[in-house]
CSV table of C-alpha atoms and ligand atoms in Angstrom, one decimal:
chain,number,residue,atom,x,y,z
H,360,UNK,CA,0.0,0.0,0.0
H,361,UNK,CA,1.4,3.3,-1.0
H,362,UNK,CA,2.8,5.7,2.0
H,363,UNK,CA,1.5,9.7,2.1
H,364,UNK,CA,3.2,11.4,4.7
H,365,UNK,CA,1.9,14.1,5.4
H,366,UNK,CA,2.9,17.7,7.0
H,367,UNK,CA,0.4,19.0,9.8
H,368,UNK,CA,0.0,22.1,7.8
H,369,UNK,CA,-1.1,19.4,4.4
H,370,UNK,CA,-3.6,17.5,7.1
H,371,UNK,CA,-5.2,20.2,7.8
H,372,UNK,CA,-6.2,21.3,4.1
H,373,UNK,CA,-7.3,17.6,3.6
H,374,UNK,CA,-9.5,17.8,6.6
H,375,UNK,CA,-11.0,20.9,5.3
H,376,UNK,CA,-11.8,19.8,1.7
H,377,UNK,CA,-13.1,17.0,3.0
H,378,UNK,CA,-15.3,18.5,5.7
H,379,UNK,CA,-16.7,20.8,3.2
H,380,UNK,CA,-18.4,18.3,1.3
H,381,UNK,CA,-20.1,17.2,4.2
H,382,UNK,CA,-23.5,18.1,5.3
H,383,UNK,CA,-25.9,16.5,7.4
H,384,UNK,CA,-29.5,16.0,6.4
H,385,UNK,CA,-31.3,15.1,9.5
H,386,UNK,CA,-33.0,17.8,11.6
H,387,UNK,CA,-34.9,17.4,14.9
H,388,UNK,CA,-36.8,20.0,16.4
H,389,UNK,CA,-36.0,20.0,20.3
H,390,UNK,CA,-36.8,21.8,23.7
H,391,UNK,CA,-34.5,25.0,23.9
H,392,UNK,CA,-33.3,23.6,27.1
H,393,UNK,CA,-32.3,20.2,24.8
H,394,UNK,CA,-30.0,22.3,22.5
H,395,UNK,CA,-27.0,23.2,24.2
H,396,UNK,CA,-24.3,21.9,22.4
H,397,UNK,CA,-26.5,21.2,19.7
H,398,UNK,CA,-26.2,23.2,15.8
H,399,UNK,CA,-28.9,25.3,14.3
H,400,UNK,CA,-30.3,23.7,11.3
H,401,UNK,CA,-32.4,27.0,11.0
H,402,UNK,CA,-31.3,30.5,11.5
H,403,UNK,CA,-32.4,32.3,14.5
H,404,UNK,CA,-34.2,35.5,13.3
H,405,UNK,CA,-35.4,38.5,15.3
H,406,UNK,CA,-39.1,38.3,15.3
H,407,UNK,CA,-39.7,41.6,16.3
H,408,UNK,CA,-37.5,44.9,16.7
H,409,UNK,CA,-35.4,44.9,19.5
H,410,UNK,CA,-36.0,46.1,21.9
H,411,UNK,CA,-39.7,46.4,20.9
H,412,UNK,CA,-40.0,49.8,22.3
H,413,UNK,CA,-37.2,52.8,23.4
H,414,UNK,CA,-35.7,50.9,26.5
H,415,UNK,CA,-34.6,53.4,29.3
H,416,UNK,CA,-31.2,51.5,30.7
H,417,UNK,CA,-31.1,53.0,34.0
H,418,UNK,CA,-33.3,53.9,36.9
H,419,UNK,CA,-34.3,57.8,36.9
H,420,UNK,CA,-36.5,60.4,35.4
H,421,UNK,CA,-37.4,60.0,31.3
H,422,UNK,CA,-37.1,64.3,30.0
H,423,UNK,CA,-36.1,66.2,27.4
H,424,UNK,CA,-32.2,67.0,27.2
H,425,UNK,CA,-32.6,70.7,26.9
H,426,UNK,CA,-34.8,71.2,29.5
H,427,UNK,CA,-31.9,69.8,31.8
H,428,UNK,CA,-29.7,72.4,30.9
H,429,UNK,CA,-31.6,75.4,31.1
H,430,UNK,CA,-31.4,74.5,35.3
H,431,UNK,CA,-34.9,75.1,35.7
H,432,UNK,CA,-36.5,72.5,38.0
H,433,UNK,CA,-38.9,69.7,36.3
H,434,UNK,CA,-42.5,68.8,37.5
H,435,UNK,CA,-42.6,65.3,38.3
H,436,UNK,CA,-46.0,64.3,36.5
H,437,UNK,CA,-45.9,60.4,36.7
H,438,UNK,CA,-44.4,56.8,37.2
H,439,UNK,CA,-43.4,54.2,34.4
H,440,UNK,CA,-41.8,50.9,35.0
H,441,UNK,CA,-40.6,48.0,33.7
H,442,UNK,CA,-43.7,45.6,32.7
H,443,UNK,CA,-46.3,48.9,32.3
H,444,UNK,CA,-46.5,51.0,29.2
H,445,UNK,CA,-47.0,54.9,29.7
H,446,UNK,CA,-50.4,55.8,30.0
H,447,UNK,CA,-50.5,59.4,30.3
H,448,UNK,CA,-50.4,62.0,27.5
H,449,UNK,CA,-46.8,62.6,25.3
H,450,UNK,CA,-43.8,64.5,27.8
H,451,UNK,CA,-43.8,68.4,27.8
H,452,UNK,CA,-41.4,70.5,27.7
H,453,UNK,CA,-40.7,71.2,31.6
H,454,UNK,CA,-41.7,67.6,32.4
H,455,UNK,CA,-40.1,64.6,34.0
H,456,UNK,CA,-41.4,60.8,34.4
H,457,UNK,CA,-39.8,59.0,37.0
H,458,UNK,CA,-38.7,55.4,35.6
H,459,UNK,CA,-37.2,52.0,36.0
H,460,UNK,CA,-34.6,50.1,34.3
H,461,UNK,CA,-36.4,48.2,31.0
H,462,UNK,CA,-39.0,50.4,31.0
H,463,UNK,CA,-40.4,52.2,27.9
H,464,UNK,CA,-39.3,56.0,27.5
H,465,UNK,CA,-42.5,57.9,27.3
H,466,UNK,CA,-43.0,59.7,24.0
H,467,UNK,CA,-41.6,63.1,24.1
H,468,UNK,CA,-39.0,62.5,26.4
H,469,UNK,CA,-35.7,62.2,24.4
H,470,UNK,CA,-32.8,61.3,27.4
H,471,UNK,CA,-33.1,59.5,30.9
H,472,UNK,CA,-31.2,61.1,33.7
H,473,UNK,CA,-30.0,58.7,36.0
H,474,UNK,CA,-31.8,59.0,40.0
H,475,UNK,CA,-28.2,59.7,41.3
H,476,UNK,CA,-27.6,62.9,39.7
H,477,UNK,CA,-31.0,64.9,40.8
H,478,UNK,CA,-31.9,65.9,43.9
H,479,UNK,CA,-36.2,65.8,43.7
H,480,UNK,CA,-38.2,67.9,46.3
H,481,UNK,CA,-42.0,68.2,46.2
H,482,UNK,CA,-42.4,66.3,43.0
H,483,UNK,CA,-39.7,68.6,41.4
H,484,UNK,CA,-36.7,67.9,40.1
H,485,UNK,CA,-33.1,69.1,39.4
H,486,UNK,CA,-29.6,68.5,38.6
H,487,UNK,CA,-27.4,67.7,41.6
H,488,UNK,CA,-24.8,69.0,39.4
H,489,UNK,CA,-24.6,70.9,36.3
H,490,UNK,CA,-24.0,68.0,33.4
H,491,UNK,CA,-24.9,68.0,30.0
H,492,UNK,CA,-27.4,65.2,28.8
H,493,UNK,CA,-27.3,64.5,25.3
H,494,UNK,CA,-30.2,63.2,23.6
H,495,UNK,CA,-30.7,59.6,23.8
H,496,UNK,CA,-28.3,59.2,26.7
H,497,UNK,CA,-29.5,56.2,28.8
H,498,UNK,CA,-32.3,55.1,25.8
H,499,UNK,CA,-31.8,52.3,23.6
H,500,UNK,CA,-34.2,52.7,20.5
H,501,UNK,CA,-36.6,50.9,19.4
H,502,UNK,CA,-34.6,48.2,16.6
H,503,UNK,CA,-30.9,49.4,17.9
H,504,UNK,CA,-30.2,46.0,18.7
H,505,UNK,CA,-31.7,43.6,15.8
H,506,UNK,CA,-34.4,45.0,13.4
H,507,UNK,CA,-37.0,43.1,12.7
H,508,UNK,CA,-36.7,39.8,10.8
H,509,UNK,CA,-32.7,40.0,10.8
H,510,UNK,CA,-30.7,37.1,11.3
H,511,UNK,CA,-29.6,36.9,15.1
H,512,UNK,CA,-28.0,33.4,14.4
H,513,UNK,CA,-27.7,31.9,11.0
H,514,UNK,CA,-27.6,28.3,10.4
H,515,UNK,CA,-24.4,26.5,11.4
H,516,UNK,CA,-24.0,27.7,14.5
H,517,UNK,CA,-23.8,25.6,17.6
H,518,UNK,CA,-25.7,26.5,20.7
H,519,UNK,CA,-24.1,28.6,23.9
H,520,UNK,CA,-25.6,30.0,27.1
H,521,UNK,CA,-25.2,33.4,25.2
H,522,UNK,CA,-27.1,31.6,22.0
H,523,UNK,CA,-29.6,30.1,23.8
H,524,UNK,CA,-30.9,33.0,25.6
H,525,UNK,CA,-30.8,35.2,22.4
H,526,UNK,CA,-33.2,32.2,21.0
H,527,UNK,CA,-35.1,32.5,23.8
H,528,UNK,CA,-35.7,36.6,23.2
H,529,UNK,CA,-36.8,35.6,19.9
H,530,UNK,CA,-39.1,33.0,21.0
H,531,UNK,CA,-37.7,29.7,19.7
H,532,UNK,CA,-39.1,26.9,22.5
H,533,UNK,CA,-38.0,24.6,20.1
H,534,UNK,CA,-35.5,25.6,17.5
H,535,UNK,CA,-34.5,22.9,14.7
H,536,UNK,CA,-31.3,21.4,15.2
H,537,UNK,CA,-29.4,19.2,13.6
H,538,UNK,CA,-29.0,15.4,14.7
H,539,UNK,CA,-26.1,14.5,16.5
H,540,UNK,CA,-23.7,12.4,14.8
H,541,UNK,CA,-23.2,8.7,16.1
H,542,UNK,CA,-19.0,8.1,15.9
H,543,UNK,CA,-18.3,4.6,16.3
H,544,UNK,CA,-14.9,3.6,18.3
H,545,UNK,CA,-13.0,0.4,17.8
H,546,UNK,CA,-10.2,0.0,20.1
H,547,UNK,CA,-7.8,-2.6,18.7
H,548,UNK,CA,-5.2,-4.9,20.2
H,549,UNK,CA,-4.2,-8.3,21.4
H,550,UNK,CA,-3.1,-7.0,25.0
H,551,UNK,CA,-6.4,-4.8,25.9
H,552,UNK,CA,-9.0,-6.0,28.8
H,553,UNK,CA,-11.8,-4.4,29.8
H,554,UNK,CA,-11.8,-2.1,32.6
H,555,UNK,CA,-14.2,-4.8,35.0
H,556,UNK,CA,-11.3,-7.5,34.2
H,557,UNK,CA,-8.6,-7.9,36.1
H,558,UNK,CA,-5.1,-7.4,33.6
H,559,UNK,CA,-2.9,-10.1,33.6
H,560,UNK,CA,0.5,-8.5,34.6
H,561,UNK,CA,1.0,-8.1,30.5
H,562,UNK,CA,-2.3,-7.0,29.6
H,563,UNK,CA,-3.4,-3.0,29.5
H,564,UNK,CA,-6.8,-1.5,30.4
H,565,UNK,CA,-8.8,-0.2,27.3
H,566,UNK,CA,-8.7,3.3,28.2
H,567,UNK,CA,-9.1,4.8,24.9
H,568,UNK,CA,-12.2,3.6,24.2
H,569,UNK,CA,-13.2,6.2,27.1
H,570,UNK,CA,-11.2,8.8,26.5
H,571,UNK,CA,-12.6,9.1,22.9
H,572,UNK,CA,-15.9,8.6,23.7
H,573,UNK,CA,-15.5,11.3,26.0
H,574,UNK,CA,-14.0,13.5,23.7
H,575,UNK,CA,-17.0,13.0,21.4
H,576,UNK,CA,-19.3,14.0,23.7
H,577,UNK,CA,-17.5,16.9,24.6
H,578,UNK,CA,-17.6,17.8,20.8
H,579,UNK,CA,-21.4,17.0,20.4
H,580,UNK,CA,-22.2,13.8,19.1
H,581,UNK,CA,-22.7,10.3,20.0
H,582,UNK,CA,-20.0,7.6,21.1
H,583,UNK,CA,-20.8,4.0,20.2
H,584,UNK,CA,-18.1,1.9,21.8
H,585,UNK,CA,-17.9,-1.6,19.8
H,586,UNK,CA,-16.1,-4.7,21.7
H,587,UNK,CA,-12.4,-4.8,21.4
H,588,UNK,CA,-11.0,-6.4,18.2
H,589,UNK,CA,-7.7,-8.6,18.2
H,590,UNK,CA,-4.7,-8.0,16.3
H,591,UNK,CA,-5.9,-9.8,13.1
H,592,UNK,CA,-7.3,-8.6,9.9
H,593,UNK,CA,-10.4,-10.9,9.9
H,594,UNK,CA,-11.3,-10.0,13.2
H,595,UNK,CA,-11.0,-5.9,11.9
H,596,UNK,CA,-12.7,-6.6,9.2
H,597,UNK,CA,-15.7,-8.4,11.0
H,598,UNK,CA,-15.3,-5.4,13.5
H,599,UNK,CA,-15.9,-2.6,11.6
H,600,UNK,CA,-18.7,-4.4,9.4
H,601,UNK,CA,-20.5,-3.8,12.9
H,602,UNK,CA,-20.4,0.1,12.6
H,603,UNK,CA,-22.1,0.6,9.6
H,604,UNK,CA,-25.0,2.7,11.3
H,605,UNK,CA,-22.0,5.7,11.9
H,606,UNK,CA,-21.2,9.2,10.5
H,607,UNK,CA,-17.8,8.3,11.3
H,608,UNK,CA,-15.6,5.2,12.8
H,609,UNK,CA,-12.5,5.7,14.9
H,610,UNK,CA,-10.4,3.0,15.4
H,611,UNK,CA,-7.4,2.9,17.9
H,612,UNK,CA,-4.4,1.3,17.2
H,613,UNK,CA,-2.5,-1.1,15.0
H,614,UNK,CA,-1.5,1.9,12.9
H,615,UNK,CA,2.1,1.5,13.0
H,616,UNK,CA,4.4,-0.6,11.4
H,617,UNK,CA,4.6,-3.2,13.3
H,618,UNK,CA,4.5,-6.9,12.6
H,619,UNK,CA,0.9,-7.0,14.1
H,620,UNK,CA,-0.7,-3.5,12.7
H,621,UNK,CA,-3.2,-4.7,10.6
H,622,UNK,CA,-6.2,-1.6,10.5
H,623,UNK,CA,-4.5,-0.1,7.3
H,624,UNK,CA,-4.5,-3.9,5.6
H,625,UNK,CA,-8.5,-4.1,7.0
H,626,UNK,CA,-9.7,-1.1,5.8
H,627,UNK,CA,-7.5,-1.6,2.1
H,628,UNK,CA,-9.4,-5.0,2.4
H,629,UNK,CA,-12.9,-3.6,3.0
H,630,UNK,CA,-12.2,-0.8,-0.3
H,631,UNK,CA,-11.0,1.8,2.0
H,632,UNK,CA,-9.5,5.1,-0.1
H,633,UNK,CA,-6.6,6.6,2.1
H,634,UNK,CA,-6.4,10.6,2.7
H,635,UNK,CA,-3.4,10.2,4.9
H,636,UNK,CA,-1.4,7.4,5.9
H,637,UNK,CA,1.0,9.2,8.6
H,638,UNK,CA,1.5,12.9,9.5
H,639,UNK,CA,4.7,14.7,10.5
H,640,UNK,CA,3.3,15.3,14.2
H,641,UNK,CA,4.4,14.4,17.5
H,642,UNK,CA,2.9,12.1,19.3
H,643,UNK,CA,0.6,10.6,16.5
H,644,UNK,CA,3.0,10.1,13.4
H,645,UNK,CA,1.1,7.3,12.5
H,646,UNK,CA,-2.3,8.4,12.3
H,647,UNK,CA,-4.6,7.5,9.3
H,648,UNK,CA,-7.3,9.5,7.7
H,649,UNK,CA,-9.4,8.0,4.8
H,650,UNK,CA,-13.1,7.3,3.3
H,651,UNK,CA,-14.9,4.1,3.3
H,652,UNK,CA,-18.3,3.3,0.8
H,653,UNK,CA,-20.1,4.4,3.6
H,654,UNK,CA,-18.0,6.7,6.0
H,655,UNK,CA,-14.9,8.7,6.9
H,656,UNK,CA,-12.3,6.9,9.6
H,657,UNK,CA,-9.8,7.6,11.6
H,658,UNK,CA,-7.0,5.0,12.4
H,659,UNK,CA,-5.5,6.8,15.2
H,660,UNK,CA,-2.5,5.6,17.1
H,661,UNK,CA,-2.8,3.5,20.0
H,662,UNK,CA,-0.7,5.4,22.6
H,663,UNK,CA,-3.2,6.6,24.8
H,664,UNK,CA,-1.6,10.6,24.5
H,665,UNK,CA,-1.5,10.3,20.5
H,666,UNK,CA,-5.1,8.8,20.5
H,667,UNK,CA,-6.0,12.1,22.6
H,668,UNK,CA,-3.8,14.2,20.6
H,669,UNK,CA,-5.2,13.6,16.9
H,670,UNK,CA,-8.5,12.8,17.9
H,671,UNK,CA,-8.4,16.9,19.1
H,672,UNK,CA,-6.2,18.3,16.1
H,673,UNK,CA,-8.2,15.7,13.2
H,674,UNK,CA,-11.4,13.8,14.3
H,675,UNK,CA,-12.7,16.9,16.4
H,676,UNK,CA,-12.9,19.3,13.1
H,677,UNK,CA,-14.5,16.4,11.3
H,678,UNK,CA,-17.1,15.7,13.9
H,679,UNK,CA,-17.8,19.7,13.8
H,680,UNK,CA,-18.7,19.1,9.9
H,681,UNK,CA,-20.6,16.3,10.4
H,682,UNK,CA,-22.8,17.9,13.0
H,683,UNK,CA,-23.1,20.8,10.1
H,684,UNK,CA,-21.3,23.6,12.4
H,685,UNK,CA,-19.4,26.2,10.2
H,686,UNK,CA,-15.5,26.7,11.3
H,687,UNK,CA,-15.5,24.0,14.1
H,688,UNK,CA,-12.3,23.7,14.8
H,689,UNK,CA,-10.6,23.2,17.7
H,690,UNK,CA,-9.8,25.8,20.0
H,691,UNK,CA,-6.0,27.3,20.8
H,692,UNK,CA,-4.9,29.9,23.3
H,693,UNK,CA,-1.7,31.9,23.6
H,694,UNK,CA,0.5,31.4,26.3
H,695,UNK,CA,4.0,32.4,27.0
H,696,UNK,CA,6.0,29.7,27.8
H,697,UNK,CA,7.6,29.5,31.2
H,698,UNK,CA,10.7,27.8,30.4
H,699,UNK,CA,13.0,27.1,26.8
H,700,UNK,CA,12.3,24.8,24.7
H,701,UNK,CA,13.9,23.1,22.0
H,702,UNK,CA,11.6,22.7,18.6
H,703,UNK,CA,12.4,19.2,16.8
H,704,UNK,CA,13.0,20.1,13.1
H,705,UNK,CA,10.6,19.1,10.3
H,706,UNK,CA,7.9,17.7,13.5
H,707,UNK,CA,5.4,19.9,14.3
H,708,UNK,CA,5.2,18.9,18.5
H,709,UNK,CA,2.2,18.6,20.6
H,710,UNK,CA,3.4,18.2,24.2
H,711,UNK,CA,1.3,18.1,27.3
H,712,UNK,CA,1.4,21.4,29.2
H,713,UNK,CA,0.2,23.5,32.1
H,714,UNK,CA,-1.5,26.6,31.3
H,715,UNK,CA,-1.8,28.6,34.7
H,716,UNK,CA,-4.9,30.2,35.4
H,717,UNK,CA,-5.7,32.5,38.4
H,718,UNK,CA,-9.1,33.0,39.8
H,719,UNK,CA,-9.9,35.6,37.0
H,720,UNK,CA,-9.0,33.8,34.7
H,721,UNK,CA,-6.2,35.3,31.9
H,722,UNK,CA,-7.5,38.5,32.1
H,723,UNK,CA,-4.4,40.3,30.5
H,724,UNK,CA,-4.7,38.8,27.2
H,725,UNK,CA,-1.7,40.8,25.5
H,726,UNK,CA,0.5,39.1,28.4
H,727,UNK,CA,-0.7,35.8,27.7
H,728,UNK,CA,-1.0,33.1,30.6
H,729,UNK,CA,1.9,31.2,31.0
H,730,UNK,CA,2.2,27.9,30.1
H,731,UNK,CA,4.7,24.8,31.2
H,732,UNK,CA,5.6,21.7,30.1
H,733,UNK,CA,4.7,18.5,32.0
H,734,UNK,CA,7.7,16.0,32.0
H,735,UNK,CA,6.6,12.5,31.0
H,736,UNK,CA,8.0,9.4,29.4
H,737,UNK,CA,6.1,10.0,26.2
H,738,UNK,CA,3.3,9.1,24.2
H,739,UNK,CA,2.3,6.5,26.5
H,740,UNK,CA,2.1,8.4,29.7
H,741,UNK,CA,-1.4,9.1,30.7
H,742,UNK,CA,-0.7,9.4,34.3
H,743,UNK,CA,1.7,12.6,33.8
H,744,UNK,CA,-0.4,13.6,30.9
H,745,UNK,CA,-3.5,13.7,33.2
H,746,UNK,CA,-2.8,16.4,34.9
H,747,UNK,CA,-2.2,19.1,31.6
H,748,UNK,CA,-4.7,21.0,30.6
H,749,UNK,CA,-3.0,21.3,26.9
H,750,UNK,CA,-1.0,20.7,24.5
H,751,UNK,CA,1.9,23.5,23.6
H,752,UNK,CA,2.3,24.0,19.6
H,753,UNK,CA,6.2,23.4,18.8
H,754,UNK,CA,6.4,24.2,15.5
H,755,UNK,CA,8.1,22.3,12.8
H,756,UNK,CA,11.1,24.8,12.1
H,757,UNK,CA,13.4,23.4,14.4
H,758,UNK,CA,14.3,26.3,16.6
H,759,UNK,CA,14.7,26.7,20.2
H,760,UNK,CA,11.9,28.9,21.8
H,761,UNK,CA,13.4,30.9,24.9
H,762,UNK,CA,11.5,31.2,27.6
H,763,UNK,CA,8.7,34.2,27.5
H,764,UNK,CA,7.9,33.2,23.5
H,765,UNK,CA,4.4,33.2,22.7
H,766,UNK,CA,2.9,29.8,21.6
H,767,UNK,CA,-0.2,28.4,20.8
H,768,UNK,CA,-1.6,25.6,23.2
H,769,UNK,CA,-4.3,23.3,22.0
H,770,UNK,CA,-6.7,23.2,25.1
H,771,UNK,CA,-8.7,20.1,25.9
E,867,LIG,P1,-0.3,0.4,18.8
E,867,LIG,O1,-0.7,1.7,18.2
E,867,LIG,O2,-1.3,-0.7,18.5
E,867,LIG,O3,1.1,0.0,18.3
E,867,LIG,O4,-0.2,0.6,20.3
E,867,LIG,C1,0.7,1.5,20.9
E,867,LIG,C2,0.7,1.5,22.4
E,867,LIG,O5,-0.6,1.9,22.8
E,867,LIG,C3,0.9,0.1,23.0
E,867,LIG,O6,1.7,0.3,24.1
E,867,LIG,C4,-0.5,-0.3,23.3
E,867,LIG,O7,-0.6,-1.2,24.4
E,867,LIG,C5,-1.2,1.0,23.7
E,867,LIG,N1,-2.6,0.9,23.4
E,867,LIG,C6,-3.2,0.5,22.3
E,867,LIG,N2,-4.5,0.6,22.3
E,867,LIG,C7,-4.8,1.0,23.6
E,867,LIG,C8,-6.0,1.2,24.2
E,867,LIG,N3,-7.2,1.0,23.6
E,867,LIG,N4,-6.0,1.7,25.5
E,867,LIG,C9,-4.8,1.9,26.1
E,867,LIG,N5,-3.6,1.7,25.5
E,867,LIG,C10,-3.6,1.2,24.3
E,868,LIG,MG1,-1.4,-2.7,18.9
């Protein structure tokens, strides 16, 4: 079978001429509260102005800016609060309205001034200090935010707190989402037991089986773990045969070159047509990227970091497409590096680090939180691995970065 080696920068165009021919067809219709996480399949339009009416944004008195310079005093001639619409007749000049935050500004008035710059005395009212109001000051007009049928959130997007509660001003109980898309794992090797068996002192614990499927959830769809297959191409074969139903099928391991790395032979068996065969990353050199008739897969390496590693940087950004989410790609922050580092040339490195956080979180983002790298014994080592937060971007040039350099970490 022919070799394509690819750079990270070449993987990630694949990736991205593949996703774009993808589009999911199902939609489901689904309580708001359901949607989190989920992708429009509909855009989210404003169905009326908003606000719907001149919104004062503070609590005070609704006037007319001139009035408030002249330094005459104001007659008080009513009330208006949030929940009521002004009853009375429009604002004269020489008039004030006392009201609340999200209340409608009475006609006539043309500026709010807020209740701690007056003084008020026998339903009169005047500056404490001299200040000039300008017109509109503390009034958001009617349509200022969203007119009217304008597109608040088109299709593509994928739900947030932020997102849903804008859907919820618009009133969409149930907006139409896209299905979720089901990702079948297949965890290969001769050596793996199940995590309710005890390991013979030369067998390892399937843990990648969990770490992807919880990595899939996090990104939105649907893990289907299938029963460990053995190190033969038969038993592959039959294997992935069992995950037909998927949008996509991620198998672990038997990727390399080893005597018994036989997932490229089964999938070249089953009329597999390969994107990828390897990619000049670190951990996960091996990792596999292709199409069968009925699905994309993964053949990602079966050291538990590089499973983590390209599942983030490759299966993540697929998974987005599938569940029909425009740009979904996974996410990097800046960081300056606490220590040097040495760049390895012609690999671009992915290694486990500790971004530091305080309380506020990075506030200063020009300074960039720091970041450090976790010592470990390589691709293997979940247990030092477990405690970063990332993964610091070395790229492929070679160089040393001094400590202080900005880099990218990929944040899981
Ligand atoms: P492989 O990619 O099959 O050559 O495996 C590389 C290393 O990853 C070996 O040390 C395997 O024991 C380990 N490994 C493979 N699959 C898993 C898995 N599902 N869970 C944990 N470790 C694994
Ligand atoms: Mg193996």
């Amino acid at each position: 079978m022919p070799e394509n080696i690819v750079t990270y920068a070449e993987a990630i165009r694949i990736l991205q001429r593949e996703a774009e021919k993808l589009a999911p067809a199902e939609t489901q219709e689904l309580p708001l509260l359901e949607t989190m996480g989920r992708v429009l399949a509909a855009p989210v339009l404003a169905d009326r102005d908003q606000p719907p009416f001149p919104r004062s944004t503070r609590d005070g008195y609704a006037c007319i800016a001139t009035d408030l310079r002249s330094g005459n005093p104001l007659r008080i001639t009513g009330q208006v609060r949030a929940g009521e619409a002004w009853q009375g007749p429009p604002l004269q000049s020489g008039e004030a309205i006392e009201i609340m935050t999200g209340a409608p500004v009475p006609t006539g008035a043309d500026c709010v001034v807020m209740l701690e710059h007056v003084i008020v005395e026998a339903s009169s009212l005047r500056l404490k200090e001299p200040r000039a109001l300008q017109p509109g000051e503390n009034i958001v007009p009617t349509g200022a935010e969203a007119k009217s049928g304008t597109v608040i959130l088109p299709a593509g997007t994928r739900l947030t707190a932020s997102r849903i509660a804008a859907a919820a001003a618009c009133g969409y109980a149930r907006p139409s989402v896209f299905r979720r898309p089901r990702i079948a794992i297949l965890a290969t090797g001769d050596e793996l037991v199940s995590l309710e068996a005890t390991p013979l002192p030369h067998q390892i614990r399937n843990s990648n089986s969990y770490s992807l499927a919880a990595q899939i959830q996090a990104a939105g769809a649907e893990p289907l773990l299938l029963p460990v297959a053995r190190d033969s191409q038969a038993d592959i074969v039959s294997a992935i045969g069992n995950a037909q139903a998927c949008d996509l099928l991620l198998l672990s391991g038997g990727v390399s070159m080893g005597k018994y790395d036989f997932v490229e032979q089964a999938l070249h068996h089953l009329g597999a047509e390969f994107f990828f065969t390897g990619a000049k990353i670190q951990p996960g050199r091996p990792v596999v990227f292709g199409r069968l008739p009925h699905q994309y897969f993964f053949g990602l390496p079966g050291n538990p970091v590089s499973t983590l590693v390209t599942f983030a940087l490759f299966a993540q950004p697929l998974i987005a497409a599938l569940s029909g989410e425009v740009s979904g790609g996974p996410k990097f922050v800046l960081a300056r590096l606490a220590h040097e580092v040495r760049g390895k040339a012609g690999l671009t490195r992915f290694l486990p680090a500790r971004v530091n956080y305080s309380i506020g979180g990075n506030q200063d983002a020009a300074e960039g939180a720091t970041a450090a790298l976790i010592p470990w014994q390589g691709s293997g080592d979940l247990a030092s691995t477990a405690s970063a937060n990332g993964f610091a971007v070395l790229p492929n040039d070679g160089k040393t970065l001094p400590a202080g350099s900005l880099i990218s970490i990929l944040m899981i």
